[in-house]
GROMACS .gro file of C-alpha atoms in nm:
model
  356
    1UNK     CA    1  -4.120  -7.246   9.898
    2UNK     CA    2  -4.066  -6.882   9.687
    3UNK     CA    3  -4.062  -6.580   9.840
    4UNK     CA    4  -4.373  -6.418   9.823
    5UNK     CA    5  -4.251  -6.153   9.638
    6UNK     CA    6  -4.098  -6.332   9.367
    7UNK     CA    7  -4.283  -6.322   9.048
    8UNK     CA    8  -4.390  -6.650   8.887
    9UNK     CA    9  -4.088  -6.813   8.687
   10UNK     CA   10  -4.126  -6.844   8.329
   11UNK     CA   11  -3.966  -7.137   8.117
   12UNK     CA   12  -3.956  -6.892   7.837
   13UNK     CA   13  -3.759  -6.641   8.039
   14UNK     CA   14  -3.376  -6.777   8.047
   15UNK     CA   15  -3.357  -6.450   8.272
   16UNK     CA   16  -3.613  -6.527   8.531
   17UNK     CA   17  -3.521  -6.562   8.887
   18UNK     CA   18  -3.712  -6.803   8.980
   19UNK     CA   19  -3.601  -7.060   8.688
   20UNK     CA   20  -3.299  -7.332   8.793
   21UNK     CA   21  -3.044  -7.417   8.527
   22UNK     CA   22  -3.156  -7.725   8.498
   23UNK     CA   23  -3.505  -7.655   8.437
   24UNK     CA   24  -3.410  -7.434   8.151
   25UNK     CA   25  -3.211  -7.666   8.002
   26UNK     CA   26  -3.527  -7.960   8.031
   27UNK     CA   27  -3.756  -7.707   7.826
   28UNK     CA   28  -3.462  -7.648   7.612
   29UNK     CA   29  -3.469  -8.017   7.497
   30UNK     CA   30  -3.904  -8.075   7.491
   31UNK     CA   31  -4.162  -8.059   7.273
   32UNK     CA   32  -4.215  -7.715   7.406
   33UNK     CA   33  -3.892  -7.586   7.304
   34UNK     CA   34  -4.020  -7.533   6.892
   35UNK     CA   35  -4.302  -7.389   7.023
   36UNK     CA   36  -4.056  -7.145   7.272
   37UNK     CA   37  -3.859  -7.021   6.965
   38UNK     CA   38  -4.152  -6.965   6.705
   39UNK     CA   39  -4.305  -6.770   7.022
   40UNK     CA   40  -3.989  -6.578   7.077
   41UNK     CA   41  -3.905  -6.510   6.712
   42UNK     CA   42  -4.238  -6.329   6.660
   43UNK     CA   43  -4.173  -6.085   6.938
   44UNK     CA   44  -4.495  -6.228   7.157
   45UNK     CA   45  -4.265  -6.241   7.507
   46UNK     CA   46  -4.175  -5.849   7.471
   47UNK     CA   47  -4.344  -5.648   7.710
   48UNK     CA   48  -4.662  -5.390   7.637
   49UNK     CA   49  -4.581  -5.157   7.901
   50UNK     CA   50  -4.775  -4.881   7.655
   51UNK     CA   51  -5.070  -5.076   7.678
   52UNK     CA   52  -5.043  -5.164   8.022
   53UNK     CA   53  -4.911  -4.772   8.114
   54UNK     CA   54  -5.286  -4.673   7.938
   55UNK     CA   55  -5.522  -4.963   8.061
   56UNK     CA   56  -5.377  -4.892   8.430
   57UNK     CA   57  -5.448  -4.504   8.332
   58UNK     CA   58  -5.821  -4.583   8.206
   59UNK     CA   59  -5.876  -4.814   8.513
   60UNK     CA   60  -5.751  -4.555   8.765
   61UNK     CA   61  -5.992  -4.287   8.579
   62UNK     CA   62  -6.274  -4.484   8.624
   63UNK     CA   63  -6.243  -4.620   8.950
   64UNK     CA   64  -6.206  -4.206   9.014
   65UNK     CA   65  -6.519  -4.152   8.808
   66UNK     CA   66  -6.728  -4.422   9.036
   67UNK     CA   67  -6.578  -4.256   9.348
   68UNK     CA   68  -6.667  -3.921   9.273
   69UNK     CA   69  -7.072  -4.032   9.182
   70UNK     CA   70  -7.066  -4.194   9.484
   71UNK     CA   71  -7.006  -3.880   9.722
   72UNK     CA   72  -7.190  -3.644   9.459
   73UNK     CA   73  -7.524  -3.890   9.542
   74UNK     CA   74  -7.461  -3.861   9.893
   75UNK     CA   75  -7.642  -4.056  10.178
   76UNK     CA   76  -7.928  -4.235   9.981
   77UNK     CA   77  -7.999  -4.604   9.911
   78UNK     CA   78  -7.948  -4.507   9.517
   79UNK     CA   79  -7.552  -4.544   9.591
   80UNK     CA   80  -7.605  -4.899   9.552
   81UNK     CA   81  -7.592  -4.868   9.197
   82UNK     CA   82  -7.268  -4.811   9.210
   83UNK     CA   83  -7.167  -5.148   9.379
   84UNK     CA   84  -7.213  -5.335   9.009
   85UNK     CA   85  -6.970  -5.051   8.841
   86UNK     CA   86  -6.681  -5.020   9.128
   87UNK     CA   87  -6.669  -5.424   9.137
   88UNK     CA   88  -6.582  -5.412   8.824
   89UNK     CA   89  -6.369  -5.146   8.834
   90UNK     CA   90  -6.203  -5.350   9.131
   91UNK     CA   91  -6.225  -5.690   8.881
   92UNK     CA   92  -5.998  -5.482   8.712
   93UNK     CA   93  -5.753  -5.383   8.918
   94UNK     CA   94  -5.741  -5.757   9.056
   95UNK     CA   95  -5.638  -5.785   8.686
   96UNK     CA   96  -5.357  -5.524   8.674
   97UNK     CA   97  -5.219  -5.708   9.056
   98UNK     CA   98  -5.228  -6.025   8.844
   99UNK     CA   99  -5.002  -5.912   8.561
  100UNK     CA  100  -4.789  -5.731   8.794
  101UNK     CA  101  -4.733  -6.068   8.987
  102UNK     CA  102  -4.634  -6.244   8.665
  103UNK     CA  103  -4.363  -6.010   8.568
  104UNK     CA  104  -4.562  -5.928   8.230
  105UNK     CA  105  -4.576  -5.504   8.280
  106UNK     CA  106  -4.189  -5.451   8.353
  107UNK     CA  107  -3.916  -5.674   8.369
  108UNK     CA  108  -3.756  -5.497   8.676
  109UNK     CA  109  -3.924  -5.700   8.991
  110UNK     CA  110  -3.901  -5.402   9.228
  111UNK     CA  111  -4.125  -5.209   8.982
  112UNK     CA  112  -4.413  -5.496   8.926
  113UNK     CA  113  -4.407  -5.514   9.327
  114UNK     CA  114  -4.491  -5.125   9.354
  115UNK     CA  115  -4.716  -5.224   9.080
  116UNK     CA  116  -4.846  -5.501   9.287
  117UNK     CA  117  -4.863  -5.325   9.621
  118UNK     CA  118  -5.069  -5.046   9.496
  119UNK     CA  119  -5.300  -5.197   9.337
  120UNK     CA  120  -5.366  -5.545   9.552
  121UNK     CA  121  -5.254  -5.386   9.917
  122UNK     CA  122  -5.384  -4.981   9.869
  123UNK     CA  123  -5.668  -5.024   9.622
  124UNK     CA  124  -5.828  -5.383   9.734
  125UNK     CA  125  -5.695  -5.406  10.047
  126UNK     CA  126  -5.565  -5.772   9.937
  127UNK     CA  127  -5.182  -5.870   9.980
  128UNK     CA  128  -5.013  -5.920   9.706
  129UNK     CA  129  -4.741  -6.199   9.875
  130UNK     CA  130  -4.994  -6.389   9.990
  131UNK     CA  131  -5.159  -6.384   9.660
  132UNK     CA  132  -4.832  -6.431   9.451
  133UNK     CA  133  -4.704  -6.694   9.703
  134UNK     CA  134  -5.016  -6.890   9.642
  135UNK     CA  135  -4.988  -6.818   9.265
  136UNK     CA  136  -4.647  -6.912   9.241
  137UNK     CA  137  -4.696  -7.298   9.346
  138UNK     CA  138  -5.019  -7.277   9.141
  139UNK     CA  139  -4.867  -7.221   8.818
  140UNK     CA  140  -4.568  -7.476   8.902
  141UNK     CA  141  -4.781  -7.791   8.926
  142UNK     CA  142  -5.129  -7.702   8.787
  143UNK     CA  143  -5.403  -7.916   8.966
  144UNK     CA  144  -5.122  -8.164   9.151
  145UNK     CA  145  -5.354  -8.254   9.433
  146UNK     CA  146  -5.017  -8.244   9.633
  147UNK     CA  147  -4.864  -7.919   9.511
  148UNK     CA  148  -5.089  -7.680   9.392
  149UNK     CA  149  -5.298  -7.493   9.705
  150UNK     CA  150  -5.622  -7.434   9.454
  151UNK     CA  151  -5.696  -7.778   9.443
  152UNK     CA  152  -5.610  -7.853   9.827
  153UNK     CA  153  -5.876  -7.921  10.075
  154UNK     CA  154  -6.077  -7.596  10.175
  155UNK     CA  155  -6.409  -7.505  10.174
  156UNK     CA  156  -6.443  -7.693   9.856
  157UNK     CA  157  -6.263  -8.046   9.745
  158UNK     CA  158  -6.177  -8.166   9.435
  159UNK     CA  159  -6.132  -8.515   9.419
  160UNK     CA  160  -6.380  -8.834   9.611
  161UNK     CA  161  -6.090  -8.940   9.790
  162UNK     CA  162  -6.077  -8.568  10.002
  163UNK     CA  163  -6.472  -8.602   9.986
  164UNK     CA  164  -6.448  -8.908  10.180
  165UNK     CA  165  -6.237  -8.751  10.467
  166UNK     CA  166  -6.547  -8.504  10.583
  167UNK     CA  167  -6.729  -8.507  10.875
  168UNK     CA  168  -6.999  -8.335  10.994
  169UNK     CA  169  -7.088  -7.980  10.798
  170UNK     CA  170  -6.808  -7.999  10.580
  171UNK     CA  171  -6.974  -8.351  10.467
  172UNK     CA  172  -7.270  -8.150  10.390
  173UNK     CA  173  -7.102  -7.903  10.200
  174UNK     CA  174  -6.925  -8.162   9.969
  175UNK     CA  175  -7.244  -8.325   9.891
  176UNK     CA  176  -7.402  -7.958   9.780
  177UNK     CA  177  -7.058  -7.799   9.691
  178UNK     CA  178  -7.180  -7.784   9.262
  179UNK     CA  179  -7.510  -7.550   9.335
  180UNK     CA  180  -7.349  -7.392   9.645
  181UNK     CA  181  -7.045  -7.277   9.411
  182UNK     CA  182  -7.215  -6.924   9.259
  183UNK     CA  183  -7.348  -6.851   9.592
  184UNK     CA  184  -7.024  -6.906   9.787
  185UNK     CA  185  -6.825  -6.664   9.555
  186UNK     CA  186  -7.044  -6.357   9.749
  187UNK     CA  187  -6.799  -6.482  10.009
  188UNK     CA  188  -6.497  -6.429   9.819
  189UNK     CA  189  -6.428  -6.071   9.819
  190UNK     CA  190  -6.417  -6.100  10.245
  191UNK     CA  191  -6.237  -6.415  10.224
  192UNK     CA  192  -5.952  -6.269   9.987
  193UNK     CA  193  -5.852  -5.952  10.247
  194UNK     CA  194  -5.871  -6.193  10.557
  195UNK     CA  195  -5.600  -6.465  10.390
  196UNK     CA  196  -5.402  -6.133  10.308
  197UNK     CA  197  -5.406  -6.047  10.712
  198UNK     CA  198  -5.372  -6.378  10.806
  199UNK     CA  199  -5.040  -6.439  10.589
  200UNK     CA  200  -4.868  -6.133  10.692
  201UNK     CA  201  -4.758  -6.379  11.028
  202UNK     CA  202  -4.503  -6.548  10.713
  203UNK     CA  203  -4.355  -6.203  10.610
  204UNK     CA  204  -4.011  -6.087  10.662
  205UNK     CA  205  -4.055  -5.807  10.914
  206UNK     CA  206  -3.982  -5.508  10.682
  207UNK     CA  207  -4.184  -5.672  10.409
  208UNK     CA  208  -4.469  -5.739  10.658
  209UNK     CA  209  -4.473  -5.359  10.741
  210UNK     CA  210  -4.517  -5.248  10.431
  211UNK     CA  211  -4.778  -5.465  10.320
  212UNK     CA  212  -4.988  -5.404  10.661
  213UNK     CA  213  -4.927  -5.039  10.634
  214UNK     CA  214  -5.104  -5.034  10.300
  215UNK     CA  215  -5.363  -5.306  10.416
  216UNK     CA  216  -5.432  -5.037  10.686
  217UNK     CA  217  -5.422  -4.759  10.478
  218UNK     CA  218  -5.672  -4.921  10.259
  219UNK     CA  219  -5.912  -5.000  10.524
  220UNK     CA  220  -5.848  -4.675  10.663
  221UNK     CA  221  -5.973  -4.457  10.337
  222UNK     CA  222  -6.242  -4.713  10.249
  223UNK     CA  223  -6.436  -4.674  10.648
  224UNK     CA  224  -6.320  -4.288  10.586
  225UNK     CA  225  -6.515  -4.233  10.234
  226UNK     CA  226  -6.808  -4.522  10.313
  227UNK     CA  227  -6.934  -4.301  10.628
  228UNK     CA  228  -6.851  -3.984  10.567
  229UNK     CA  229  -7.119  -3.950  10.263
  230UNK     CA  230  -7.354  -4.298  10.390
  231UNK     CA  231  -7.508  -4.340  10.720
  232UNK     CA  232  -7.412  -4.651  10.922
  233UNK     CA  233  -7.592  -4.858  10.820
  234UNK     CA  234  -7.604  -4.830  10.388
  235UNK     CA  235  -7.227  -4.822  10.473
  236UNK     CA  236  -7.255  -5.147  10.610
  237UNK     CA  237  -7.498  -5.278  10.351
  238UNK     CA  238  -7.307  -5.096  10.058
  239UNK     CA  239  -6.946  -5.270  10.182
  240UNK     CA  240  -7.126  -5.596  10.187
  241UNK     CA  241  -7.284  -5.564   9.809
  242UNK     CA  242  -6.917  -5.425   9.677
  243UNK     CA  243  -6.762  -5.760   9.821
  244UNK     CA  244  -7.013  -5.987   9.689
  245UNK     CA  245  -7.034  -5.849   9.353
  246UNK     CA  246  -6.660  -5.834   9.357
  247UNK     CA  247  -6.609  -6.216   9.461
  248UNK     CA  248  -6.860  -6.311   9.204
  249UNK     CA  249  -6.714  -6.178   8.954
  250UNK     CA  250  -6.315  -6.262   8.990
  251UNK     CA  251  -6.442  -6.598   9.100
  252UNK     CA  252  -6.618  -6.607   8.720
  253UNK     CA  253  -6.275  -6.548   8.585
  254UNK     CA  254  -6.094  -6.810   8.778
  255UNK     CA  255  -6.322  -7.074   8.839
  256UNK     CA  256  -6.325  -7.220   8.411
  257UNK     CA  257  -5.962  -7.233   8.395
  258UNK     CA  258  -5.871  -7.572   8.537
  259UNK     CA  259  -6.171  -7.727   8.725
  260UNK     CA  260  -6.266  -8.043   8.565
  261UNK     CA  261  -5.954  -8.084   8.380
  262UNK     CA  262  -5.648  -8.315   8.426
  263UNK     CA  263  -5.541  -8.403   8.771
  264UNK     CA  264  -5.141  -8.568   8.771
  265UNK     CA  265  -5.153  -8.862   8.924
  266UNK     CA  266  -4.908  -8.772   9.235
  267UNK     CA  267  -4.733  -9.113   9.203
  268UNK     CA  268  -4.734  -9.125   8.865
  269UNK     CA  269  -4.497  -8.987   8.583
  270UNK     CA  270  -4.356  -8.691   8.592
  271UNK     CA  271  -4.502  -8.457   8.340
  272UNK     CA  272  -4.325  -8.229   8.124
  273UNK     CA  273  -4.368  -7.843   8.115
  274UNK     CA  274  -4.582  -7.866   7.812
  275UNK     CA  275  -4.763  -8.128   7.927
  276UNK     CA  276  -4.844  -8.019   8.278
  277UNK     CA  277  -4.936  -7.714   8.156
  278UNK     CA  278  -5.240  -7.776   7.879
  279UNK     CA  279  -5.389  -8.087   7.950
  280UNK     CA  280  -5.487  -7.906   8.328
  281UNK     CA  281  -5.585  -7.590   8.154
  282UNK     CA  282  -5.844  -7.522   7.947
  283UNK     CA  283  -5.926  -7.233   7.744
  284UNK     CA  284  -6.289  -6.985   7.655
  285UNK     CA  285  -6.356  -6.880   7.339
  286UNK     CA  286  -6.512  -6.549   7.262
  287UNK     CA  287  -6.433  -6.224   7.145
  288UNK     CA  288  -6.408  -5.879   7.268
  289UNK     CA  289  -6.606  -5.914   7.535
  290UNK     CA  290  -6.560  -6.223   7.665
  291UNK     CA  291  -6.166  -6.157   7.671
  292UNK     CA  292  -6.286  -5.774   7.898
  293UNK     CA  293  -6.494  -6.038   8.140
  294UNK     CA  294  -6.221  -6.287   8.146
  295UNK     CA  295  -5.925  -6.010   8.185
  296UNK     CA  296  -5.715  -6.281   7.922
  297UNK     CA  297  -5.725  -6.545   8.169
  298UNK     CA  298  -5.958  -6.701   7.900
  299UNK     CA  299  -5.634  -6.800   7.704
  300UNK     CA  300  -5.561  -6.991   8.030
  301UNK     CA  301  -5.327  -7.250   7.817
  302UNK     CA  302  -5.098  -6.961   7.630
  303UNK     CA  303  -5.079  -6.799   8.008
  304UNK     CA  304  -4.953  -7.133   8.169
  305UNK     CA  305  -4.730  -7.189   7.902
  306UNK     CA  306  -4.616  -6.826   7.918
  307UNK     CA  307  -4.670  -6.695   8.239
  308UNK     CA  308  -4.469  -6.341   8.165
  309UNK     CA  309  -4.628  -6.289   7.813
  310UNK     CA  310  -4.821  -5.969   7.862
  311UNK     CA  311  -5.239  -6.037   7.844
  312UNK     CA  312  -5.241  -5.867   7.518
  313UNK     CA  313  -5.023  -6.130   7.332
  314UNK     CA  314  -5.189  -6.427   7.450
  315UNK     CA  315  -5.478  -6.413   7.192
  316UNK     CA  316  -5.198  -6.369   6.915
  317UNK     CA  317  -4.990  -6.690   7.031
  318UNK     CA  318  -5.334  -6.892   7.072
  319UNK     CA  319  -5.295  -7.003   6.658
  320UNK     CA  320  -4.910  -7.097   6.763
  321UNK     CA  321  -4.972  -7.270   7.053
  322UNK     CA  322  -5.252  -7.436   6.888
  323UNK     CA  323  -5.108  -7.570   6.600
  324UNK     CA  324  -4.837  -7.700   6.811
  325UNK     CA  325  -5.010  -7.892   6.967
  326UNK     CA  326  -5.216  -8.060   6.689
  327UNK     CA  327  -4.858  -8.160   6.522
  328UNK     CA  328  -4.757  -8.350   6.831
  329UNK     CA  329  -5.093  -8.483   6.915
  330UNK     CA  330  -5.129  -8.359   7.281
  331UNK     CA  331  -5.551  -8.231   7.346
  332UNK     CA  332  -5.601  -7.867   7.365
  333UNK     CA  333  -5.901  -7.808   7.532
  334UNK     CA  334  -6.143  -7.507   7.489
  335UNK     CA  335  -6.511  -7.425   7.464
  336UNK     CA  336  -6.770  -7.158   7.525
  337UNK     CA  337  -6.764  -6.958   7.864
  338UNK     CA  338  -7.130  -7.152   7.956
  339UNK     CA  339  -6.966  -7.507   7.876
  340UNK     CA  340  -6.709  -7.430   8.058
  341UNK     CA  341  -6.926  -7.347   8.361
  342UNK     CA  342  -7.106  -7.705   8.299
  343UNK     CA  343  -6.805  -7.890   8.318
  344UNK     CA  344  -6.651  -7.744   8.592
  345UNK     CA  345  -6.975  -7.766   8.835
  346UNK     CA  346  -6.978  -8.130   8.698
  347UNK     CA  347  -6.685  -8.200   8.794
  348UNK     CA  348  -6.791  -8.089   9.122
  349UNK     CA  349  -7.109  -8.292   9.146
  350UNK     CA  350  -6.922  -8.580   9.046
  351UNK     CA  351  -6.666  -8.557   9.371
  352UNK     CA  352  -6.969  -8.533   9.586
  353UNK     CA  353  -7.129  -8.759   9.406
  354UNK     CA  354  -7.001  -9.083   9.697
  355UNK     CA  355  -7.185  -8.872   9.966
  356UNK     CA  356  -7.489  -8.822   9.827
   0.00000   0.00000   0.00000
């Protein structure tokens, strides 16, 4: 398995880490290696480090902003407001962890861990290995019921044939799991920090003291701010709004990016890069606004394909990647952020569907 602070290998990167020989050399000779070069030749896999050095700037400034309404309002049930605003804020800096994690704000991997540790350990109190570790075999077999941990059996399942293995609650669950889905992102948020305590168990020792000194410190400045300007008990109720709006919202960004797509048959054919890659993803169109609410992960196809291609290329090598595939005849798959919604909860229904 990676280390969990290795960032996600990139075929297009001969100089990532992660990336055997011989894996290079199998993309060198696919249908994704014309796509590779016109990618490369138009300068799309340089790094944006002055757009990232300004986002991460506007980010912090706001999440600053939010913090320093919240103590001006003091103890009063109006600080709620604020819950919508600093989850988004938060959304965001999920965002910037992301990125870091993928190798697409600096090329050094010391630097996109500080980047990483900052902004998923100190500002969310989330840990970054756990998250990249996870995100790693995620992006290395997409929706391989064997491989990849978001499809695995959880609270959730994603095929009839883990439906048909629960018992009791869980059984219940399954048969519900399509209108439960919303409601069980308010979860999210909590459910993020405690996997990040639980896997710090699997971290080298010094590794596993930095990350649970910033988990601490996190946790520590959070209680320290929350009831120091609200009484107990808005603290309480404020934490538990911030979480839920912050689940719900990163869950939003994940949850239309491979649900209901392709699932490799685990015995069958091996697929190739390009193929594992965009027949399991599926992409949201939009503009402005849906590419803010999606942080990029709307292009999910041009990120799988490119995992270190900084967020603000991916809408420019959509038309490439596109186009590419039409000349070879492989299904690209996008639609409107709703649709995308609809298929995934349908997909969900449908893997109940035995139970019901």
């Amino acid at each position: 398995m990676p280390q969990a602070t290795a960032t996600v290998a990139d075929p297009a990167d001969e100089s990532s880490p992660g990336l055997p020989a011989a894996a290079r050399g199998a993309a060198a000779g696919s249908d994704f290696a014309p796509l590779l070069r016109v990618v490369r030749d138009q300068g799309l896999l340089e790094r944006r480090t002055d757009r990232y050095v300004l986002g991460i700037a506007v980010n912090l400034a706001a999440l600053g902003a939010v913090i320093t309404g919240f103590v001006l309002l003091g103890d009063t049930w109006w600080s709620l407001l604020l819950t919508l605003p600093l989850a988004v804020v938060w959304t965001r800096t999920a965002f910037v962890a992301h990125d870091a994690g993928h190798a697409q704000i600096s090329g050094d991997r010391r630097t996109s861990r500080l980047i990483g540790l900052v902004h998923a350990n100190l500002l969310l109190g989330m840990n970054e290995a756990w998250w990249n570790d996870k995100h790693v075999r995620h992006h290395a077999n997409p929706n391989h019921i064997d491989k990849d941990p978001d499809v695995g059996v959880g609270a959730l399942v994603w095929t009839q044939k883990q439906a048909a293995q629960r018992e009791g609650f869980a059984r219940w669950l399954t048969r519900n799991q399509a209108r439960l889905f919303f409601p069980m992102l308010l979860l999210e948020g909590i459910a993020l920090k405690i996997y990040g305590f639980q896997f710090l168990r699997r971290q080298p020792l010094r590794e596993r003291a930095v990350s649970a000194l910033l988990l601490t410190a996190h946790f520590a400045l959070y209680a320290t701010l929350l009831l120091s300007t609200l009484s107990p008990g808005k603290a309480i109720v404020f934490a538990l709004v911030l979480h839920a709006l912050f689940g719900l919202h990163l869950g939003m960004a994940f949850a239309p990016n491979h649900k209901g797509m392709e699932m490799p048959d685990p015995d069958g054919e091996r697929w190739g890069h390009l193929q594992r890659q965009v027949l399991t993803s599926r992409n949201v169109r939009g503009g402005v606004l849906t590419d803010w609410f999606l942080g990029g992960l709307n292009y999910q196809i041009e990120h799988h394909l490119f995992p270190s291609m900084p967020r603000p290329n991916l809408r420019l090598a959509q038309p490439l990647v596109k186009a590419h595939c039409s000349g070879i005849g492989m299904p690209y798959a996008e639609t409107g952020l709703i649709e995308s919604y609809r298929q995934a909860l349908s997909h969900m229904h449908e893997v109940g569907e035995p139970l019901r």
